[in-house]
Coordinates of C-alpha atoms in Angstrom, one line a residue:
M242 CA -8.3 16.3 -30.0
T243 CA -10.5 16.1 -32.9
S244 CA -12.9 13.6 -31.4
V245 CA -13.6 15.7 -28.3
S246 CA -16.4 18.2 -28.9
S247 CA -15.7 21.9 -28.7
S248 CA -17.8 24.5 -27.1
S249 CA -17.4 26.8 -30.1
H250 CA -20.2 29.4 -30.3
C251 CA -20.6 29.4 -34.1
C252 CA -23.4 27.5 -35.8
P253 CA -24.2 27.0 -39.5
T254 CA -27.0 29.0 -40.9
R255 CA -27.1 27.2 -44.3
F256 CA -27.6 23.5 -44.6
S257 CA -26.1 21.4 -47.3
I258 CA -27.5 17.9 -47.6
S259 CA -25.0 16.9 -50.3
S260 CA -22.0 15.1 -48.9
F261 CA -20.4 13.8 -52.0
H262 CA -18.3 16.0 -54.3
R263 CA -16.9 13.9 -57.1
N264 CA -13.9 14.9 -59.2
P265 CA -14.8 13.7 -62.7
K266 CA -11.1 13.6 -63.7
M267 CA -10.2 11.3 -60.8
K268 CA -8.8 8.0 -62.1
S269 CA -9.1 4.5 -60.6
G270 CA -6.1 3.7 -58.4
S271 CA -5.7 7.2 -57.0
N272 CA -4.6 7.8 -53.4
S273 CA -7.3 8.2 -50.7
L274 CA -7.1 9.8 -47.3
M275 CA -9.5 8.4 -44.6
W276 CA -9.7 11.0 -41.8
F277 CA -11.0 9.5 -38.6
R278 CA -12.5 11.8 -36.0
K279 CA -15.5 10.0 -34.4
G280 CA -16.5 6.9 -36.2
L281 CA -13.7 4.9 -34.7
R282 CA -14.8 1.6 -36.1
I283 CA -14.7 -0.7 -39.2
H284 CA -18.3 -1.9 -39.2
D285 CA -20.9 0.4 -40.9
N286 CA -18.3 3.0 -41.8
P287 CA -19.3 4.1 -45.4
A288 CA -16.5 6.7 -45.5
L289 CA -13.8 4.0 -44.9
E290 CA -15.6 1.6 -47.3
H291 CA -15.5 4.3 -50.0
A292 CA -11.9 5.1 -49.4
A293 CA -11.0 1.4 -49.8
K294 CA -12.6 1.2 -53.3
N295 CA -10.4 1.7 -56.4
S296 CA -7.5 3.2 -54.5
A297 CA -3.9 2.5 -55.0
Y298 CA -3.0 3.6 -51.5
V299 CA -5.2 4.6 -48.5
Y300 CA -3.9 6.7 -45.6
P301 CA -6.0 6.3 -42.4
I302 CA -5.2 9.1 -40.1
F303 CA -6.3 10.5 -36.7
V304 CA -5.1 13.9 -35.5
I305 CA -4.6 14.6 -31.8
D306 CA -5.3 18.3 -31.3
P307 CA -3.2 19.8 -28.4
H308 CA -5.9 22.3 -27.8
Y309 CA -7.8 19.6 -25.8
M310 CA -4.8 17.8 -24.3
K311 CA -3.7 20.1 -21.5
P312 CA -4.3 18.1 -18.2
D313 CA -6.0 20.6 -15.9
P314 CA -8.2 18.8 -13.3
T315 CA -9.2 22.0 -11.5
A316 CA -10.2 24.2 -14.4
F317 CA -13.7 25.4 -15.1
S318 CA -13.0 25.1 -18.8
P319 CA -14.2 22.1 -20.9
L320 CA -10.8 20.3 -21.2
A321 CA -10.9 16.6 -21.5
G322 CA -10.5 14.6 -18.4
L323 CA -8.2 11.5 -18.0
N324 CA -11.0 9.0 -18.3
R325 CA -12.1 10.3 -21.7
I326 CA -8.5 10.5 -22.9
R327 CA -7.8 6.9 -21.8
F328 CA -11.0 5.7 -23.5
L329 CA -10.1 7.5 -26.7
L330 CA -6.6 6.1 -26.8
E331 CA -7.9 2.5 -26.1
S332 CA -10.3 3.1 -29.0
L333 CA -7.5 4.1 -31.3
V334 CA -5.4 1.1 -30.3
D335 CA -8.3 -1.2 -31.1
L336 CA -8.9 0.6 -34.4
D337 CA -5.2 0.3 -35.3
S338 CA -5.3 -3.4 -34.5
S339 CA -8.4 -3.9 -36.8
L340 CA -6.8 -1.9 -39.6
K341 CA -3.6 -4.0 -39.4
K342 CA -5.7 -7.2 -39.8
L343 CA -6.9 -5.6 -43.1
G344 CA -3.4 -4.8 -44.3
S345 CA -3.3 -1.2 -43.1
R346 CA -2.6 0.7 -39.9
L347 CA -3.6 4.0 -38.2
L348 CA -1.4 7.0 -38.7
V349 CA -1.5 9.3 -35.7
L350 CA -0.5 13.0 -36.1
H351 CA -0.2 15.8 -33.6
G352 CA -1.2 19.4 -34.2
E353 CA -3.9 21.6 -35.6
P354 CA -6.1 19.3 -37.6
G355 CA -7.0 21.5 -40.5
D356 CA -3.4 22.4 -41.3
L357 CA -2.2 18.9 -40.9
V358 CA -4.9 17.4 -43.1
I359 CA -4.3 19.9 -45.8
R360 CA -0.5 19.2 -45.6
C361 CA -1.2 15.4 -45.9
L362 CA -3.4 16.0 -49.0
K363 CA -0.6 17.9 -50.6
E364 CA 2.4 15.7 -49.7
W365 CA 0.6 12.4 -50.3
N366 CA -0.9 13.4 -53.7
V367 CA -4.4 12.5 -52.4
K368 CA -7.2 12.6 -54.9
R369 CA -10.0 11.4 -52.6
L370 CA -10.8 12.7 -49.1
C371 CA -13.2 10.6 -46.9
Y372 CA -14.5 11.4 -43.5
E373 CA -17.7 10.9 -41.5
Y374 CA -20.0 14.0 -41.5
D375 CA -20.2 15.8 -38.2
T376 CA -22.7 18.4 -37.0
D377 CA -20.7 19.9 -34.1
P378 CA -19.8 23.6 -34.7
Y379 CA -16.1 22.8 -34.2
Y380 CA -16.1 20.2 -36.9
Q381 CA -18.3 22.3 -39.2
A382 CA -15.7 25.1 -39.1
L383 CA -12.8 22.7 -39.4
D384 CA -14.5 20.9 -42.4
R385 CA -15.1 24.1 -44.2
K386 CA -11.4 24.9 -44.1
V387 CA -10.4 21.5 -45.4
R388 CA -13.2 21.2 -47.9
N389 CA -12.4 24.6 -49.4
Y390 CA -8.8 23.5 -50.1
A391 CA -9.9 20.1 -51.4
S392 CA -12.5 21.6 -53.8
E393 CA -10.0 24.1 -55.1
S394 CA -7.5 21.3 -55.6
G395 CA -9.9 19.0 -57.5
I396 CA -9.9 16.5 -54.7
E397 CA -13.0 14.3 -54.4
I398 CA -14.8 14.7 -51.0
F399 CA -16.9 11.9 -49.6
S400 CA -18.5 12.7 -46.3
P401 CA -21.5 10.5 -45.5
V402 CA -23.9 10.8 -42.6
S403 CA -23.3 7.7 -40.4
H404 CA -22.9 9.0 -36.9
T405 CA -26.6 9.7 -36.5
L406 CA -29.7 8.0 -37.7
F407 CA -30.9 10.9 -39.7
H408 CA -29.3 13.9 -41.4
P409 CA -30.3 16.9 -39.2
A410 CA -30.4 19.2 -42.3
E411 CA -33.1 17.0 -43.9
I412 CA -35.2 17.2 -40.7
I413 CA -34.8 20.9 -40.5
Q414 CA -35.7 21.3 -44.2
K415 CA -38.9 19.3 -43.7
N416 CA -39.8 21.6 -40.9
G417 CA -39.6 24.7 -43.0
G418 CA -36.0 25.6 -42.2
N419 CA -36.3 25.5 -38.4
P420 CA -35.4 22.6 -36.1
P421 CA -38.4 20.9 -34.3
L422 CA -38.3 21.9 -30.6
S423 CA -40.3 19.0 -29.2
Y424 CA -39.5 15.4 -29.2
Q425 CA -42.9 14.4 -30.6
S426 CA -42.7 16.8 -33.5
F427 CA -39.2 15.5 -34.3
L428 CA -40.6 11.9 -34.4
K429 CA -43.3 12.9 -36.8
L430 CA -40.9 14.6 -39.1
A431 CA -38.2 11.9 -38.9
G432 CA -40.3 8.8 -39.6
E433 CA -38.4 5.6 -40.3
P434 CA -34.7 5.9 -41.4
H435 CA -34.4 5.3 -45.2
W436 CA -31.6 2.8 -44.6
S437 CA -33.4 0.9 -41.7
S438 CA -34.2 -2.2 -43.8
S439 CA -30.9 -2.2 -45.7
S440 CA -27.9 -4.4 -45.0
L441 CA -25.1 -2.5 -43.4
C442 CA -21.5 -3.3 -44.3
M443 CA -20.1 -5.0 -41.2
T444 CA -16.6 -5.9 -42.4
L445 CA -14.1 -5.2 -45.1
S446 CA -12.0 -7.9 -46.8
M447 CA -9.0 -5.6 -47.1
I448 CA -7.8 -2.0 -47.3
P449 CA -5.2 -0.9 -49.8
P450 CA -1.7 -0.4 -48.3
I451 CA -0.3 2.9 -47.0
G452 CA 1.9 4.7 -49.4
D453 CA 5.0 6.8 -48.7
T454 CA 4.3 9.2 -45.8
G455 CA 7.1 11.6 -46.9
N456 CA 8.0 14.3 -44.4
C457 CA 4.7 14.1 -42.4
E458 CA 5.5 13.1 -38.9
V459 CA 3.3 10.1 -38.1
S460 CA 3.4 8.0 -35.0
E461 CA 1.8 5.1 -33.2
V462 CA -1.0 5.7 -30.7
P463 CA 0.5 7.5 -27.7
T464 CA 0.0 6.5 -24.1
V465 CA -1.7 8.8 -21.5
K466 CA 1.7 9.4 -19.9
Q467 CA 3.1 10.5 -23.3
L468 CA 0.3 13.0 -23.4
G469 CA 1.1 14.5 -20.0
Y470 CA -1.5 12.7 -17.9
G471 CA 0.8 10.5 -15.9
D472 CA 0.6 12.4 -12.6
I473 CA -3.2 12.4 -12.4
Q474 CA -4.6 9.6 -10.3
E475 CA -8.1 8.4 -11.1
E476 CA -9.9 5.2 -10.4
S477 CA -10.1 2.6 -13.1
S478 CA -13.1 3.2 -15.3
L479 CA -16.0 0.9 -16.0
F480 CA -15.2 1.3 -19.7
K481 CA -12.6 -0.1 -22.0
G482 CA -12.5 1.8 -25.3
G483 CA -12.8 0.4 -28.7
E484 CA -15.0 -1.2 -31.3
S485 CA -14.3 -4.7 -30.2
E486 CA -15.5 -4.0 -26.7
A487 CA -18.5 -2.0 -28.1
L488 CA -19.7 -5.0 -30.1
R489 CA -19.1 -7.4 -27.2
R490 CA -21.3 -5.2 -24.9
L491 CA -23.9 -4.8 -27.6
K492 CA -24.2 -8.5 -28.0
E493 CA -24.4 -9.0 -24.2
S494 CA -27.1 -6.3 -23.9
T495 CA -29.3 -7.6 -26.8
N496 CA -29.0 -11.3 -25.8
D497 CA -31.6 -10.6 -23.1
K498 CA -34.4 -9.8 -25.5
E499 CA -37.0 -9.3 -22.8
C500 CA -34.8 -6.8 -21.0
V501 CA -34.3 -4.8 -24.3
A502 CA -38.0 -5.0 -25.2
N503 CA -39.1 -3.9 -21.7
F504 CA -36.5 -1.2 -21.2
Y505 CA -38.3 1.7 -19.4
K506 CA -36.3 5.0 -19.3
P507 CA -37.6 6.5 -16.0
M508 CA -36.9 3.3 -14.1
G509 CA -33.5 2.3 -12.9
D510 CA -31.4 2.9 -9.7
P511 CA -29.0 5.8 -9.9
S512 CA -27.3 4.5 -6.7
A513 CA -26.4 1.2 -8.3
F514 CA -22.6 1.2 -8.6
I515 CA -21.5 -2.4 -8.4
K516 CA -23.6 -3.3 -11.5
P517 CA -25.1 -0.1 -13.0
E518 CA -28.6 -0.5 -14.4
R519 CA -27.9 0.8 -17.9
T520 CA -26.6 -0.7 -21.2
L521 CA -23.4 1.4 -20.7
L522 CA -23.1 1.9 -24.5
S523 CA -23.2 5.7 -24.5
P524 CA -19.4 6.2 -24.6
Y525 CA -19.2 3.8 -27.6
L526 CA -21.9 5.7 -29.5
K527 CA -20.2 9.1 -28.6
F528 CA -16.9 8.1 -30.1
G529 CA -18.5 6.1 -32.9
C530 CA -16.9 2.8 -31.7
L531 CA -20.5 1.5 -32.1
S532 CA -22.6 2.5 -35.1
S533 CA -25.9 4.0 -33.9
R534 CA -27.5 2.7 -37.1
Y535 CA -26.4 -0.9 -36.3
F536 CA -27.7 -0.5 -32.8
Y537 CA -31.0 0.7 -34.2
Q538 CA -31.3 -2.4 -36.3
C539 CA -30.5 -4.6 -33.4
I540 CA -33.2 -3.1 -31.3
K541 CA -35.7 -3.3 -34.1
E542 CA -34.9 -7.0 -34.6
V543 CA -35.6 -7.6 -30.9
Q544 CA -38.9 -5.6 -31.0
N545 CA -40.0 -7.6 -34.0
E546 CA -39.4 -10.9 -32.1
V547 CA -41.0 -9.7 -28.8
K548 CA -44.6 -8.7 -29.3
N549 CA -45.0 -6.6 -26.2
H550 CA -42.4 -3.9 -25.8
T551 CA -42.2 -0.3 -24.6
S552 CA -42.5 2.5 -27.0
P553 CA -40.8 6.0 -27.3
P554 CA -40.3 8.1 -25.3
S555 CA -39.7 5.4 -22.7
S556 CA -38.1 2.6 -24.7
L557 CA -34.4 1.9 -25.5
M558 CA -35.1 3.0 -29.0
R559 CA -36.0 6.4 -27.4
Q560 CA -32.3 6.7 -26.4
L561 CA -31.2 6.8 -30.0
L562 CA -34.1 8.9 -31.2
W563 CA -33.6 11.4 -28.4
R564 CA -29.9 11.6 -29.4
D565 CA -30.9 12.5 -32.9
F566 CA -33.4 15.1 -31.6
F567 CA -30.7 17.0 -29.7
Y568 CA -28.3 16.7 -32.7
T569 CA -30.9 18.2 -34.9
V570 CA -31.8 21.1 -32.6
G571 CA -28.1 21.8 -31.9
F572 CA -27.3 21.8 -35.6
G573 CA -30.1 24.2 -36.4
T574 CA -29.8 26.6 -33.5
P575 CA -27.2 29.4 -33.6
N576 CA -25.4 29.7 -30.2
F577 CA -27.1 26.5 -28.9
D578 CA -24.3 26.2 -26.3
C579 CA -25.0 29.7 -24.9
M580 CA -27.7 31.5 -23.1
R581 CA -27.0 34.8 -24.8
G582 CA -27.9 34.9 -28.5
N583 CA -29.7 31.6 -28.3
A584 CA -33.2 32.0 -29.6
I585 CA -34.6 29.0 -27.8
C586 CA -33.0 29.7 -24.4
K587 CA -34.8 31.7 -21.7
Q588 CA -32.7 34.5 -20.2
I589 CA -32.3 33.8 -16.5
P590 CA -30.4 36.0 -13.9
W591 CA -28.1 33.2 -12.8
N592 CA -25.7 33.6 -9.8
N593 CA -22.1 34.2 -10.7
D594 CA -20.6 32.4 -7.7
D595 CA -17.4 30.5 -8.3
E596 CA -17.1 29.3 -4.7
L597 CA -20.5 27.5 -4.9
L598 CA -19.5 26.2 -8.3
A599 CA -16.2 24.8 -7.0
A600 CA -17.9 23.2 -4.0
W601 CA -20.4 21.5 -6.4
R602 CA -17.7 20.5 -8.9
D603 CA -15.4 19.1 -6.2
G604 CA -18.0 17.2 -4.2
R605 CA -17.9 19.6 -1.2
T606 CA -21.5 20.9 -1.0
G607 CA -22.2 19.2 2.4
F608 CA -25.0 17.1 0.8
P609 CA -23.7 13.5 0.6
W610 CA -26.0 12.4 -2.2
I611 CA -24.8 15.3 -4.4
D612 CA -21.1 15.0 -3.4
A613 CA -21.0 11.2 -3.9
I614 CA -22.3 11.6 -7.5
M615 CA -19.7 14.3 -8.3
V616 CA -16.9 12.1 -6.8
Q617 CA -18.1 9.2 -9.0
L618 CA -18.0 11.5 -12.0
H619 CA -14.4 12.5 -11.3
K620 CA -13.3 8.9 -10.7
W621 CA -15.3 7.0 -13.3
G622 CA -16.1 9.6 -16.0
W623 CA -19.7 8.3 -15.9
I624 CA -22.8 8.6 -13.7
H625 CA -26.4 7.3 -14.1
N626 CA -28.8 9.5 -16.0
M627 CA -30.9 10.3 -12.9
A628 CA -27.8 11.1 -11.0
R629 CA -26.9 13.6 -13.7
H630 CA -30.3 15.1 -13.3
S631 CA -29.9 15.3 -9.6
V632 CA -26.6 17.2 -9.6
A633 CA -27.6 19.4 -12.5
C634 CA -30.8 20.4 -10.9
F635 CA -29.0 21.1 -7.6
L636 CA -26.5 23.4 -9.4
T637 CA -29.1 25.3 -11.4
R638 CA -32.8 25.6 -10.8
G639 CA -33.0 23.6 -7.5
D640 CA -30.5 25.1 -5.1
L641 CA -27.4 27.0 -6.1
F642 CA -28.9 28.9 -9.0
V643 CA -25.5 28.8 -10.8
H644 CA -25.4 29.2 -14.6
W645 CA -26.0 26.0 -16.5
E646 CA -23.1 26.8 -18.9
K647 CA -20.7 26.4 -15.9
G648 CA -22.1 22.9 -15.1
R649 CA -22.1 22.0 -18.8
D650 CA -18.4 22.8 -18.9
V651 CA -17.6 20.5 -16.0
F652 CA -19.6 17.6 -17.6
E653 CA -18.0 18.3 -21.0
R654 CA -14.6 17.8 -19.5
L655 CA -15.2 14.9 -17.2
L656 CA -17.9 12.6 -18.8
I657 CA -16.5 9.9 -21.1
D658 CA -19.7 10.0 -23.1
S659 CA -20.1 13.8 -23.2
D660 CA -21.4 14.8 -26.7
W661 CA -21.7 18.5 -27.7
A662 CA -25.4 18.5 -28.7
I663 CA -26.6 16.1 -26.0
N664 CA -24.7 17.7 -23.2
N665 CA -25.9 21.2 -24.1
G666 CA -29.4 19.9 -24.7
N667 CA -29.7 18.1 -21.4
W668 CA -28.4 21.2 -19.5
L669 CA -30.8 23.4 -21.3
W670 CA -33.6 21.0 -20.3
V671 CA -32.7 20.4 -16.7
S672 CA -32.1 24.0 -16.0
C673 CA -35.5 24.8 -17.5
S674 CA -33.9 27.2 -19.9
S675 CA -35.4 25.4 -22.8
F676 CA -37.6 22.4 -23.7
S677 CA -38.9 22.0 -20.1
T678 CA -40.7 24.7 -18.1
Q679 CA -41.3 22.7 -14.9
Y680 CA -38.9 24.7 -12.8
H681 CA -41.1 24.1 -9.7
R682 CA -40.2 20.4 -9.8
V683 CA -37.0 20.1 -7.8
F684 CA -34.9 17.0 -7.0
S685 CA -34.4 16.8 -3.2
P686 CA -30.7 16.5 -2.5
T687 CA -31.6 14.2 0.4
W688 CA -34.8 12.3 -0.2
F689 CA -34.3 11.5 -3.9
G690 CA -31.2 9.3 -3.2
K691 CA -32.7 7.9 0.0
K692 CA -35.7 6.3 -1.8
Y693 CA -33.2 4.2 -3.9
D694 CA -30.6 3.5 -1.3
P695 CA -31.9 4.0 2.3
S696 CA -28.8 2.5 3.9
G697 CA -26.4 4.9 2.0
A698 CA -24.2 2.2 0.5
Y699 CA -23.5 4.4 -2.6
I700 CA -22.5 7.4 -0.3
R701 CA -20.3 5.2 1.9
H702 CA -18.4 3.9 -1.2
F703 CA -17.7 7.3 -2.8
L704 CA -17.4 9.3 0.4
P705 CA -15.5 7.0 2.8
V706 CA -15.3 9.8 5.3
L707 CA -19.0 9.0 6.0
K708 CA -18.7 5.2 6.0
D709 CA -19.4 4.9 9.7
M710 CA -22.2 7.4 9.9
P711 CA -25.4 5.7 11.1
E712 CA -28.1 5.1 8.5
E713 CA -30.5 7.6 9.9
Y714 CA -28.0 10.4 9.4
I715 CA -26.1 9.4 6.3
Y716 CA -28.1 11.7 4.0
E717 CA -28.1 14.6 6.5
P718 CA -25.0 14.2 8.6
W719 CA -25.2 17.8 9.9
T720 CA -28.3 16.7 11.9
A721 CA -26.4 14.1 13.8
P722 CA -25.5 14.9 17.5
L723 CA -21.9 15.7 18.1
S724 CA -21.6 12.4 20.1
I725 CA -22.7 10.5 17.0
Q726 CA -20.4 12.4 14.7
T727 CA -17.5 11.6 17.1
M728 CA -18.3 7.9 17.1
A729 CA -18.5 8.0 13.3
N730 CA -15.1 9.7 13.2
C731 CA -16.6 12.5 11.1
I732 CA -17.1 15.9 12.6
I733 CA -19.3 18.0 10.3
G734 CA -17.5 21.3 9.4
K735 CA -14.1 19.7 10.0
D736 CA -14.0 16.2 8.4
Y737 CA -16.9 16.8 6.0
P738 CA -18.4 20.2 5.0
K739 CA -21.5 21.7 6.4
P740 CA -24.2 22.3 3.8
V741 CA -23.4 25.3 1.6
I742 CA -27.0 26.3 1.6
C743 CA -30.4 25.5 3.2
H744 CA -32.2 23.5 0.6
D745 CA -35.8 24.6 1.6
V746 CA -34.8 28.3 1.5
A747 CA -32.8 28.1 -1.6
S748 CA -35.3 26.1 -3.6
K749 CA -38.1 28.5 -2.7
D750 CA -36.0 31.5 -3.7
G751 CA -35.1 29.8 -6.9
K752 CA -38.7 29.2 -7.8
R753 CA -39.5 32.9 -7.1
K754 CA -36.6 34.0 -9.4
F755 CA -37.8 31.6 -12.1
A756 CA -41.3 32.9 -12.0
A757 CA -40.1 36.5 -12.4
A758 CA -37.7 35.6 -15.2
Y759 CA -40.3 33.6 -17.1
E760 CA -42.7 36.5 -16.9
L761 CA -40.0 38.9 -18.2
N762 CA -39.1 36.5 -21.0
K763 CA -42.7 36.5 -22.1
K764 CA -42.9 40.3 -22.2
N765 CA -39.6 40.6 -24.1
K766 CA -40.1 37.6 -26.3
W767 CA -36.5 36.5 -25.8
Y768 CA -37.1 32.9 -26.7
G769 CA -39.3 31.2 -29.2
N770 CA -41.3 28.0 -29.6
R771 CA -41.4 26.4 -33.0

């Protein structure tokens, strides 16, 4: 579907900051097409606001792309998991409800987005095409196809930047044509957003009606069963999709001004599952149910009221700024989602072991802390930031030495909030392939979780096979005597797997491989620092 990121390997090499192509012959009262992809909201949606002005008819559409809809829970490919599909559909239902209150509704189409949008432009006699600018390679390629047709046909194009705080092309231009590769250099270049003190449009009074849809097959928002996901059983998610829920959660989060002001990124308990210690707004930002610009202004308002507050890189504001940092680097780096051909990625001789990958992906490594996190990921479509780091480190530099691209694909498919630039950026970081060089710092698959949750409540919840294992063995059940395993109704190697590796041996071997690879990268100059 068009709002699930692709892992396309293309990347723009030329940057256009202009996003408004006006047709001087266009008359007031012409038809407009509002193409929703991300940006599934009414508030702070300048593309929708522009479409609603001086239009006789406005056609709000969302295209479900079958390329992303095949339900395949065991694949290594980045197909969308049920939790993300459910969240998206809930967001579309909420958007449709909001549009109906404004005199319109959402038109859902199924098929190849570029072809369908062009067909709609033709059949509906559209003179103005509006959509939110997107930096992902998939959207860049898709937009070029549609934009070429629109330009040749004299159709006005309005594609404002409103998914991010800054336009990545502008940051890259300030940096001499290259993306900044450190967070601090990004902050210096970015400065304060030019719109930060402006009033954002939070509502619309009305939207012109929908005209005749002709022969284009439009439908209501489908259900997960209609999309073929009916036989997949997953636990109910923490998240309900949609702008209404996003704004409710934002209000709830920012009501506690001291909490917002004192937010400190490295803190938090990754084992907290009854009430996770996060704002839980990331899926809403990913799909654009919540405007990142509005979120930014809300945080600034709190910081202005509370004198003492944390600062980037540890503050809540850091979350938004770091998001833009990865968007900028991803936009300006060809093959950002690959090791090969990626100028900022170190070349590492990763293992090609699908058995180890499958054990990690399916929560069968024999390390309860790692396996519980992966089970939570499958069931909820969300895990704590430090839990993500734990399992990513275990797969790559810490223990299994499996290629970060493989782990990236699993996260891309299963995480509700997976975002192309952020997902790839984090995997490059955690695998020490880029941004970070501290490969010698490894998360222990036993002690890291134990310091937060010594009793193992998190493990017992997500791995019920271990629920009766005594506290002293819950993180390392293979060390329990057979009599203890029998009493706990969990025989290691039968009811729960033995560890797939020895952590001490594997981590030392990984450090040795990294040291050799880093030295070779320096000699061959396979990666750069700008």
